[in-house]
Amino acid sequence: MSKWTKALKIQIFISSILTIYYRYAYPNAFKDPGIEILNKYGSGIVLFSLITSYILLSNINKSKYIKCSSRIFNVMFLPYDFAKVYLIAFQILFKNYSTFNLFIGIIRILGFTLIFIPLTIVSFSKIKT
């Protein structure tokens, strides 16, 4: 297993923990218009896709079908999941620490490009067509 696959697995694990946290820490998201939190169905779908992706990545060396399924699943679902979890984290930071908006905004812009590097190297690099 390469270091990028390990990094992607760690990123999936952290995103899963954050999804669970967002679901239970902010149950009344519709009453707070400043934060777009996943509802119970959205968080369930994101969590399901993250767990499925983690399981497929853990068993990627078992057969070529699992490897192909993992790539397809990662390409289809992980960009949305990572972007959603990342953006919700920064919405919460913007709301709670409004005096540091410029600094948080710079970190958000730089970090948004960095969160896709492990996914791009592991899954997108093998796509030929």
Coordinates of N, CA and C in Angstrom, one line a residue:
M1 N 0.8 -1.2 0.0 CA 0.0 0.0 0.0 C 0.9 1.2 0.0
S2 N 0.6 2.1 -0.9 CA 1.4 3.3 -1.0 C 1.1 4.4 0.1
K3 N 2.0 5.3 0.2 CA 1.7 6.4 1.2 C 0.5 7.2 0.8
W4 N 0.2 7.4 -0.5 CA -1.0 8.1 -0.8 C -2.3 7.4 -0.5
T5 N -2.2 6.1 -0.6 CA -3.4 5.3 -0.2 C -3.6 5.4 1.2
K6 N -2.6 5.4 2.0 CA -2.7 5.5 3.5 C -3.2 6.9 3.8
A7 N -2.7 7.9 3.1 CA -3.2 9.3 3.4 C -4.7 9.4 3.0
L8 N -5.1 8.8 1.9 CA -6.5 8.8 1.5 C -7.4 8.1 2.6
K9 N -6.9 7.0 3.1 CA -7.7 6.3 4.1 C -7.8 7.1 5.4
I10 N -6.7 7.8 5.8 CA -6.8 8.7 6.9 C -7.8 9.8 6.7
Q11 N -7.7 10.4 5.5 CA -8.7 11.4 5.2 C -10.1 11.0 5.2
I12 N -10.4 9.8 4.7 CA -11.7 9.2 4.7 C -12.2 9.0 6.2
F13 N -11.3 8.5 7.0 CA -11.6 8.3 8.4 C -11.9 9.6 9.1
I14 N -11.1 10.6 8.9 CA -11.4 11.9 9.5 C -12.7 12.5 9.0
S15 N -12.9 12.4 7.7 CA -14.2 12.9 7.2 C -15.4 12.2 7.8
S16 N -15.3 10.9 8.0 CA -16.4 10.1 8.6 C -16.6 10.6 10.0
I17 N -15.6 10.8 10.8 CA -15.8 11.3 12.2 C -16.4 12.7 12.2
L18 N -16.0 13.5 11.3 CA -16.6 14.9 11.2 C -18.0 14.8 10.7
T19 N -18.4 13.9 9.8 CA -19.8 13.8 9.4 C -20.6 13.4 10.6
I20 N -20.2 12.4 11.4 CA -20.9 12.0 12.6 C -21.0 13.2 13.6
Y21 N -20.0 13.9 13.7 CA -20.0 15.1 14.7 C -21.0 16.1 14.2
Y22 N -20.9 16.5 12.9 CA -21.8 17.5 12.4 C -23.3 17.1 12.5
R23 N -23.5 15.8 12.4 CA -24.9 15.3 12.4 C -25.5 15.5 13.8
Y24 N -24.7 15.2 14.8 CA -25.2 15.2 16.2 C -24.9 16.5 17.0
A25 N -23.9 17.2 16.5 CA -23.6 18.5 17.2 C -24.5 19.6 16.7
Y26 N -25.0 19.5 15.5 CA -25.9 20.6 14.9 C -27.2 19.9 14.4
P27 N -28.0 19.4 15.3 CA -29.3 18.8 14.9 C -30.3 19.8 14.3
N28 N -30.3 21.0 14.7 CA -31.2 22.0 14.2 C -30.6 22.9 13.2
A29 N -30.1 22.4 12.2 CA -29.3 23.2 11.2 C -30.3 24.1 10.4
F30 N -31.5 23.8 10.3 CA -32.4 24.6 9.5 C -32.8 25.9 10.3
K31 N -32.6 25.9 11.6 CA -32.9 27.1 12.4 C -31.7 28.0 12.4
D32 N -30.5 27.6 11.9 CA -29.3 28.4 11.9 C -29.0 28.7 10.4
P33 N -29.4 29.8 9.9 CA -29.2 30.0 8.4 C -27.7 30.2 8.0
G34 N -26.8 30.4 9.0 CA -25.4 30.7 8.6 C -24.6 29.4 8.3
I35 N -25.1 28.3 8.7 CA -24.4 27.0 8.5 C -25.3 26.0 7.7
E36 N -24.7 25.5 6.6 CA -25.4 24.5 5.9 C -24.9 23.1 6.3
I37 N -25.7 22.6 7.2 CA -25.3 21.3 7.8 C -26.1 20.2 7.1
L38 N -25.5 19.0 6.9 CA -26.2 17.9 6.3 C -27.4 17.5 7.2
N39 N -28.5 17.2 6.6 CA -29.6 16.7 7.4 C -29.4 15.2 7.6
K40 N -30.3 14.5 8.3 CA -30.0 13.1 8.6 C -29.9 12.2 7.4
Y41 N -30.6 12.5 6.3 CA -30.5 11.7 5.1 C -29.2 12.0 4.4
G42 N -28.9 13.3 4.3 CA -27.6 13.6 3.6 C -26.4 13.1 4.4
S43 N -26.4 13.2 5.7 CA -25.3 12.8 6.4 C -25.2 11.2 6.4
G44 N -26.3 10.6 6.3 CA -26.3 9.1 6.2 C -25.7 8.7 4.8
I45 N -26.1 9.4 3.8 CA -25.6 9.0 2.4 C -24.1 9.3 2.4
V46 N -23.6 10.5 2.9 CA -22.2 10.8 2.9 C -21.4 9.8 3.7
L47 N -21.9 9.4 4.9 CA -21.3 8.5 5.8 C -21.2 7.1 5.1
F48 N -22.3 6.7 4.5 CA -22.3 5.4 3.8 C -21.3 5.3 2.7
S49 N -21.2 6.4 1.9 CA -20.2 6.4 0.8 C -18.8 6.4 1.3
L50 N -18.5 7.2 2.4 CA -17.2 7.2 3.0 C -16.8 5.8 3.6
I51 N -17.7 5.2 4.3 CA -17.4 3.8 4.8 C -17.2 2.8 3.7
T52 N -18.0 2.9 2.7 CA -17.9 1.9 1.6 C -16.5 2.2 0.9
S53 N -16.2 3.4 0.7 CA -14.9 3.7 0.0 C -13.7 3.2 0.9
Y54 N -13.8 3.4 2.2 CA -12.8 2.9 3.1 C -12.6 1.4 3.1
I55 N -13.8 0.7 3.0 CA -13.7 -0.8 2.9 C -13.1 -1.2 1.6
L56 N -13.5 -0.6 0.5 CA -12.9 -0.9 -0.8 C -11.4 -0.7 -0.8
L57 N -11.0 0.5 -0.2 CA -9.6 0.8 -0.2 C -8.8 -0.2 0.6
S58 N -9.4 -0.7 1.7 CA -8.7 -1.6 2.6 C -8.5 -3.0 1.9
N59 N -9.4 -3.3 1.0 CA -9.3 -4.6 0.3 C -8.9 -4.5 -1.2
I60 N -8.2 -3.4 -1.5 CA -7.9 -3.1 -2.9 C -6.9 -4.2 -3.5
N61 N -6.2 -4.9 -2.7 CA -5.2 -5.8 -3.3 C -5.8 -7.2 -3.4
K62 N -7.0 -7.4 -3.0 CA -7.7 -8.8 -3.0 C -7.9 -9.3 -4.4
S63 N -8.5 -8.4 -5.3 CA -8.7 -8.8 -6.7 C -8.8 -7.6 -7.6
K64 N -8.7 -7.8 -8.9 CA -8.7 -6.7 -9.8 C -10.1 -6.1 -9.9
Y65 N -11.2 -6.8 -9.6 CA -12.5 -6.3 -9.6 C -12.7 -5.3 -8.4
I66 N -12.2 -5.6 -7.3 CA -12.3 -4.7 -6.1 C -11.5 -3.4 -6.4
K67 N -10.3 -3.6 -7.0 CA -9.5 -2.4 -7.4 C -10.2 -1.5 -8.3
C68 N -10.9 -2.1 -9.3 CA -11.6 -1.3 -10.3 C -12.8 -0.6 -9.7
S69 N -13.5 -1.4 -8.9 CA -14.7 -0.9 -8.2 C -14.3 0.3 -7.2
S70 N -13.2 0.1 -6.6 CA -12.8 1.2 -5.7 C -12.5 2.5 -6.4
R71 N -11.8 2.4 -7.5 CA -11.5 3.5 -8.3 C -12.8 4.2 -8.8
I72 N -13.7 3.5 -9.3 CA -14.9 4.0 -9.8 C -15.7 4.7 -8.7
F73 N -15.8 4.0 -7.6 CA -16.6 4.5 -6.4 C -15.9 5.8 -5.9
N74 N -14.6 5.8 -5.8 CA -13.9 7.0 -5.3 C -14.1 8.2 -6.2
V75 N -14.0 7.9 -7.5 CA -14.1 9.0 -8.5 C -15.6 9.6 -8.4
M76 N -16.5 8.7 -8.2 CA -17.9 9.2 -8.3 C -18.3 9.9 -7.0
F77 N -17.9 9.5 -5.8 CA -18.5 10.0 -4.6 C -17.5 10.8 -3.7
L78 N -16.3 10.5 -3.7 CA -15.4 11.1 -2.7 C -15.2 12.6 -2.9
P79 N -15.1 13.1 -4.2 CA -15.0 14.6 -4.3 C -16.1 15.4 -3.7
Y80 N -17.3 14.9 -3.8 CA -18.5 15.6 -3.2 C -18.4 15.5 -1.7
D81 N -18.1 14.3 -1.2 CA -18.0 14.1 0.2 C -17.0 14.9 0.9
F82 N -15.8 14.9 0.3 CA -14.7 15.7 0.9 C -15.0 17.2 0.9
A83 N -15.5 17.7 -0.3 CA -15.8 19.1 -0.4 C -16.9 19.5 0.6
K84 N -17.9 18.7 0.8 CA -19.0 19.0 1.7 C -18.6 19.1 3.1
V85 N -17.8 18.1 3.6 CA -17.3 18.1 4.9 C -16.4 19.3 5.2
Y86 N -15.5 19.5 4.2 CA -14.5 20.6 4.3 C -15.2 22.0 4.4
L87 N -16.2 22.2 3.5 CA -16.9 23.5 3.5 C -17.8 23.7 4.7
I88 N -18.3 22.7 5.3 CA -19.1 22.8 6.5 C -18.2 23.2 7.7
A89 N -17.0 22.6 7.7 CA -16.0 23.0 8.8 C -15.7 24.4 8.7
F90 N -15.5 25.0 7.5 CA -15.1 26.4 7.4 C -16.3 27.3 7.6
Q91 N -17.5 26.8 7.3 CA -18.7 27.6 7.6 C -18.8 27.8 9.2
I92 N -18.5 26.8 9.9 CA -18.6 26.8 11.3 C -17.4 27.7 11.9
L93 N -16.3 27.6 11.3 CA -15.2 28.5 11.7 C -15.5 30.0 11.4
F94 N -16.0 30.3 10.2 CA -16.4 31.6 9.9 C -17.4 32.2 10.8
K95 N -18.4 31.4 11.2 CA -19.4 31.8 12.1 C -18.9 32.1 13.5
N96 N -18.1 31.2 14.0 CA -17.6 31.3 15.4 C -16.5 32.2 15.6
Y97 N -15.6 32.4 14.6 CA -14.5 33.3 14.7 C -14.5 34.3 13.6
S98 N -15.5 35.2 13.7 CA -15.7 36.2 12.6 C -14.6 37.2 12.6
T99 N -13.8 37.4 13.6 CA -12.7 38.4 13.6 C -11.5 37.9 12.8
F100 N -11.4 36.6 12.5 CA -10.3 36.1 11.7 C -10.7 35.7 10.3
N101 N -11.7 36.3 9.8 CA -12.3 35.9 8.5 C -11.2 35.9 7.4
L102 N -10.3 36.9 7.3 CA -9.3 36.9 6.2 C -8.4 35.7 6.4
F103 N -7.9 35.4 7.6 CA -7.0 34.3 7.8 C -7.7 33.0 7.5
I104 N -8.9 32.8 8.0 CA -9.6 31.6 7.7 C -9.9 31.4 6.2
G105 N -10.2 32.5 5.5 CA -10.4 32.5 4.1 C -9.2 32.0 3.3
I106 N -8.1 32.5 3.7 CA -6.8 32.1 3.0 C -6.5 30.6 3.2
I107 N -6.7 30.2 4.5 CA -6.5 28.7 4.7 C -7.5 27.9 4.0
R108 N -8.8 28.4 3.9 CA -9.8 27.6 3.1 C -9.4 27.5 1.7
I109 N -8.9 28.6 1.0 CA -8.6 28.5 -0.4 C -7.4 27.6 -0.6
L110 N -6.4 27.7 0.2 CA -5.2 26.8 0.1 C -5.5 25.4 0.4
G111 N -6.3 25.2 1.4 CA -6.6 23.8 1.8 C -7.5 23.1 0.9
F112 N -8.4 23.8 0.2 CA -9.3 23.2 -0.7 C -8.6 22.5 -1.9
T113 N -7.5 23.1 -2.3 CA -6.7 22.5 -3.4 C -5.9 21.3 -2.8
L114 N -5.6 21.3 -1.6 CA -4.8 20.2 -1.0 C -5.6 19.0 -0.6
I115 N -6.9 19.1 -0.4 CA -7.6 17.9 0.1 C -7.8 16.9 -1.0
F116 N -7.7 17.3 -2.3 CA -7.9 16.4 -3.4 C -6.7 15.7 -3.9
I117 N -5.5 16.1 -3.4 CA -4.3 15.5 -3.8 C -4.2 14.0 -3.6
P118 N -4.5 13.4 -2.4 CA -4.5 11.9 -2.3 C -5.5 11.2 -3.2
L119 N -6.7 11.8 -3.3 CA -7.7 11.2 -4.2 C -7.3 11.2 -5.6
T120 N -6.7 12.3 -6.1 CA -6.3 12.4 -7.5 C -5.2 11.4 -7.8
I121 N -4.2 11.3 -6.9 CA -3.1 10.4 -7.1 C -3.5 8.9 -7.1
V122 N -4.4 8.6 -6.1 CA -4.8 7.2 -6.0 C -5.8 6.7 -7.0
S123 N -6.9 7.5 -7.3 CA -8.0 7.1 -8.1 C -7.9 7.7 -9.5
F124 N -7.7 8.9 -9.7 CA -7.8 9.6 -11.0 C -6.6 9.3 -11.8
S125 N -5.4 9.0 -11.3 CA -4.3 8.8 -12.1 C -4.3 7.5 -13.0
K126 N -5.2 6.6 -12.6 CA -5.3 5.4 -13.4 C -6.3 5.4 -14.5
I127 N -7.0 6.5 -14.6 CA -8.0 6.6 -15.7 C -7.3 7.0 -17.0
K128 N -7.6 6.2 -18.0 CA -7.0 6.5 -19.3 C -7.9 7.2 -20.2
T129 N -9.2 6.9 -20.2 CA -10.2 7.6 -21.0 C -11.2 8.2 -20.2

